[in-house]
Short mmCIF file of C-alpha atoms in Angstrom, two decimals:
data_model
loop_
_atom_site.label_atom_id
_atom_site.label_comp_id
_atom_site.label_asym_id
_atom_site.label_seq_id
_atom_site.Cartn_x
_atom_site.Cartn_y
_atom_site.Cartn_z
CA ALA A 1 -25.08 -12.98 10.13
CA LEU A 2 -21.22 -12.68 11.22
CA GLY A 3 -21.48 -15.17 13.87
CA GLY A 4 -22.49 -12.65 17.50
CA LYS A 5 -19.21 -13.12 19.03
CA ILE A 6 -16.87 -11.01 16.28
CA ARG A 7 -14.86 -7.66 18.75
CA ILE A 8 -12.30 -7.63 15.67
CA ILE A 9 -10.73 -7.99 12.59
CA VAL A 10 -7.69 -7.49 10.89
CA SER A 11 -6.83 -6.95 7.65
CA ALA A 12 -3.41 -7.49 6.17
CA ALA A 13 -1.10 -8.23 3.55
CA ALA A 14 -1.79 -4.62 1.02
CA PRO A 15 -3.08 -0.72 1.97
CA ILE A 16 -6.67 -1.79 2.58
CA ASP A 17 -8.88 1.19 0.97
CA PRO A 18 -10.36 2.99 4.86
CA LEU A 19 -14.00 3.25 3.78
CA VAL A 20 -14.15 -0.55 3.72
CA GLY A 21 -11.98 0.03 7.52
CA LYS A 22 -14.50 2.06 8.04
CA ARG A 23 -17.26 0.78 7.21
CA ILE A 24 -16.06 -2.49 9.27
CA GLU A 25 -16.58 -0.31 12.57
CA ASP A 26 -19.92 1.29 11.54
CA PHE A 27 -20.62 -3.12 12.42
CA GLY A 28 -19.49 -1.87 15.60
CA ILE A 29 -16.62 -4.80 15.40
CA SER A 30 -12.66 -3.30 15.67
CA PHE A 31 -10.58 -2.58 13.01
CA LEU A 32 -6.55 -3.09 13.02
CA GLN A 33 -4.79 -3.00 9.61
CA GLY A 34 -1.47 -4.62 10.31
CA TYR A 35 2.08 -4.80 8.20
CA GLY A 36 4.43 -6.99 7.04
CA LEU A 37 5.84 -9.69 5.36
CA THR A 38 6.77 -13.23 4.93
CA GLU A 39 10.12 -12.35 5.81
CA THR A 40 8.73 -10.90 8.95
CA ALA A 41 7.04 -12.93 10.55
CA PRO A 42 4.72 -12.13 9.80
CA LEU A 43 3.67 -8.78 10.84
CA ALA A 44 6.27 -5.52 11.80
CA THR A 45 3.64 -2.35 12.53
CA LEU A 46 -0.42 -3.04 13.39
CA VAL A 47 -2.69 -0.59 14.63
CA PRO A 48 -3.07 -0.43 18.28
CA GLU A 49 -6.26 -0.94 19.58
CA ASP A 50 -7.03 1.53 21.38
CA LYS A 51 -5.62 4.00 18.55
CA ARG A 52 -7.07 2.83 15.89
CA ASN A 53 -6.16 5.31 12.04
CA PRO A 54 -8.66 3.01 9.02
CA ALA A 55 -5.76 4.39 6.21
CA SER A 56 -2.69 3.09 8.13
CA VAL A 57 -0.59 -0.53 8.58
CA GLY A 58 -0.80 0.91 11.89
CA LYS A 59 2.73 1.24 13.83
CA ALA A 60 6.23 -0.85 14.93
CA GLY A 61 5.48 -3.80 17.35
CA SER A 62 7.41 -4.98 20.34
CA CYS A 63 10.04 -6.92 18.22
CA SER A 64 10.47 -4.75 15.00
CA LYS A 65 11.42 -1.16 13.93
CA VAL A 66 10.65 0.52 11.21
CA LYS A 67 12.28 3.26 9.20
CA ILE A 68 12.57 4.88 5.78
CA ASP A 69 14.98 5.00 3.53
CA ASN A 70 16.09 7.69 1.82
CA PRO A 71 12.41 10.27 1.96
CA ASN A 72 11.32 12.75 -1.23
CA GLU A 73 10.11 15.90 0.30
CA GLU A 74 7.12 14.52 1.14
CA GLY A 75 8.59 12.27 3.57
CA ILE A 76 8.18 9.15 1.85
CA GLY A 77 10.22 6.07 1.14
CA GLU A 78 11.74 2.51 1.62
CA VAL A 79 10.00 1.38 4.10
CA LEU A 80 12.63 -0.28 6.40
CA ILE A 81 12.32 -3.12 8.82
CA LYS A 82 14.39 -4.15 11.84
CA GLY A 83 13.92 -6.79 14.23
CA SER A 84 13.70 -9.83 16.13
CA ASN A 85 10.70 -11.12 13.69
CA LEU A 86 13.76 -11.13 11.12
CA MET A 87 14.72 -13.83 8.35
CA LEU A 88 17.69 -14.55 8.65
CA GLY A 89 17.73 -14.73 5.20
CA TYR A 90 16.55 -16.76 1.57
CA TYR A 91 18.16 -20.33 2.55
CA GLU A 92 20.59 -21.33 -0.15
CA ASP A 93 20.55 -17.49 -1.71
CA GLU A 94 23.03 -15.12 0.17
CA GLU A 95 23.18 -13.18 -2.53
CA GLU A 96 20.01 -12.15 -2.40
CA THR A 97 19.94 -11.92 1.20
CA LYS A 98 22.63 -9.97 0.56
CA LYS A 99 20.37 -7.49 -1.18
CA SER A 100 18.28 -7.69 1.15
CA ILE A 101 19.33 -7.01 4.06
CA VAL A 102 21.53 -4.28 4.56
CA LYS A 103 22.68 -3.68 8.19
CA GLY A 104 20.43 -5.41 10.23
CA TRP A 105 17.55 -3.21 7.98
CA PHE A 106 15.48 -5.69 5.41
CA HIS A 107 14.48 -3.46 2.54
CA SER A 108 10.54 -3.85 1.46
CA GLY A 109 10.61 -2.41 -1.79
CA ASP A 110 7.44 -0.83 -0.41
CA LEU A 111 6.75 2.70 -0.78
CA GLY A 112 5.65 5.53 2.06
CA TYR A 113 6.15 7.41 5.15
CA LEU A 114 6.26 7.91 9.05
CA ASP A 115 3.38 9.93 11.08
CA LYS A 116 4.43 12.39 13.41
CA ASP A 117 2.69 9.17 15.73
CA GLY A 118 5.24 7.04 14.25
CA PHE A 119 1.94 5.63 12.32
CA LEU A 120 2.78 3.23 9.06
CA PHE A 121 0.80 4.79 5.66
CA ILE A 122 1.95 2.47 2.57
CA THR A 123 2.27 4.34 -1.13
CA GLY A 124 2.83 1.76 -3.85
CA ARG A 125 6.14 -0.63 -4.54
CA ILE A 126 8.94 0.97 -5.32
CA LYS A 127 8.93 -1.44 -9.11
CA ASN A 128 5.88 0.44 -9.76
CA VAL A 129 6.51 4.27 -8.91
CA ILE A 130 6.87 6.46 -12.15
CA VAL A 131 8.75 8.66 -11.89
CA THR A 132 8.66 11.56 -14.00
CA GLN A 133 10.95 14.12 -16.24
CA ASN A 134 10.54 16.80 -13.76
CA GLY A 135 11.61 14.45 -10.47
CA LYS A 136 7.90 14.05 -9.23
CA ASN A 137 6.80 10.48 -7.99
CA ILE A 138 3.52 9.00 -9.14
CA TYR A 139 2.36 6.25 -7.49
CA PRO A 140 -0.28 4.57 -9.68
CA GLU A 141 -2.02 2.44 -6.64
CA GLU A 142 -2.87 5.59 -4.87
CA ILE A 143 -5.10 7.43 -8.50
CA GLU A 144 -6.40 3.80 -8.31
CA LEU A 145 -8.07 3.71 -5.15
CA LEU A 146 -9.44 7.10 -5.61
CA LEU A 147 -10.49 5.87 -9.61
CA GLY A 148 -11.75 3.34 -7.23
CA GLU A 149 -14.26 4.99 -6.36
CA VAL A 150 -16.12 6.26 -8.80
CA LYS A 151 -18.91 3.80 -9.78
CA GLU A 152 -18.77 3.18 -13.58
CA ILE A 153 -15.05 1.45 -12.82
CA LYS A 154 -14.91 -2.16 -12.21
CA GLU A 155 -12.42 -1.86 -13.09
CA CYS A 156 -8.55 -0.27 -13.31
CA MET A 157 -4.76 0.16 -13.91
CA VAL A 158 -1.75 3.40 -14.09
CA TYR A 159 0.93 3.01 -15.63
CA GLY A 160 3.32 5.45 -17.20
CA LYS A 161 2.82 4.72 -21.12
CA GLU A 162 5.59 6.14 -23.59
CA VAL A 163 5.40 7.78 -26.28
CA GLU A 164 7.02 7.65 -29.26
CA GLY A 165 8.64 11.54 -30.00
CA GLU A 166 7.99 12.08 -25.69
CA LYS A 167 10.23 12.66 -23.70
CA GLU A 168 8.07 11.76 -21.20
CA LEU A 169 5.52 9.00 -19.67
CA THR A 170 2.34 9.82 -20.07
CA ILE A 171 0.29 9.16 -17.55
CA THR A 172 -2.68 6.48 -18.37
CA VAL A 173 -5.22 4.33 -16.44
CA LYS A 174 -6.94 1.50 -17.91
CA VAL A 175 -10.77 1.02 -17.47
CA ILE A 176 -12.95 -1.90 -17.22
CA PRO A 177 -16.20 0.01 -16.62
CA ASN A 178 -19.28 -1.42 -15.18
CA TYR A 179 -21.56 -1.13 -17.50
CA GLU A 180 -24.85 -1.50 -14.69
CA GLU A 181 -24.04 0.56 -12.45
CA ILE A 182 -23.06 2.89 -15.72
CA GLU A 183 -27.23 2.28 -17.01
CA ALA A 184 -28.64 2.49 -13.75
CA ILE A 185 -26.88 5.54 -13.25
CA HIS A 186 -27.19 7.46 -16.73
CA GLY A 187 -29.89 5.39 -17.94
CA LYS A 188 -29.96 2.55 -21.60
CA ASP A 189 -28.75 5.95 -23.62
#
């Protein structure tokens, strides 16, 4: 069905569920993830073919460096990128360029961590993180990924909801049920 000659599939743009990568590998096709943005022309990291890790978006390429800015106790912080693949700046927008590239490092707006071997794991976006009153960071994308494994859920969105009279945001999930799966699993009633 895939032509018989596909050896490698590379996924980029957003982290993909490791189960998807495993299923592709089960077909005998190498599955690699990459990470980058338009500003990093386009790849900053790629999973090496000989050291595949389906949960990671890879290691810094030969033309780039990656580091984590201001990591928390779990090692999660903003992903910074530097290298010859980095853009020179935003066209005719010096102010935005100065905000995005500081001391040669591009501030991606993505959150992640590096493991001991230099593999990058993306956990979310800075704009999406929900910070509780006690300083705990909640990453909606991680919860959505887990909920995506529940067959009875078609789609979901995790967010922090303000509740009148409460100081703390309530972590909330909006769910679109998968009625066909619910009926198949639990019956009509």
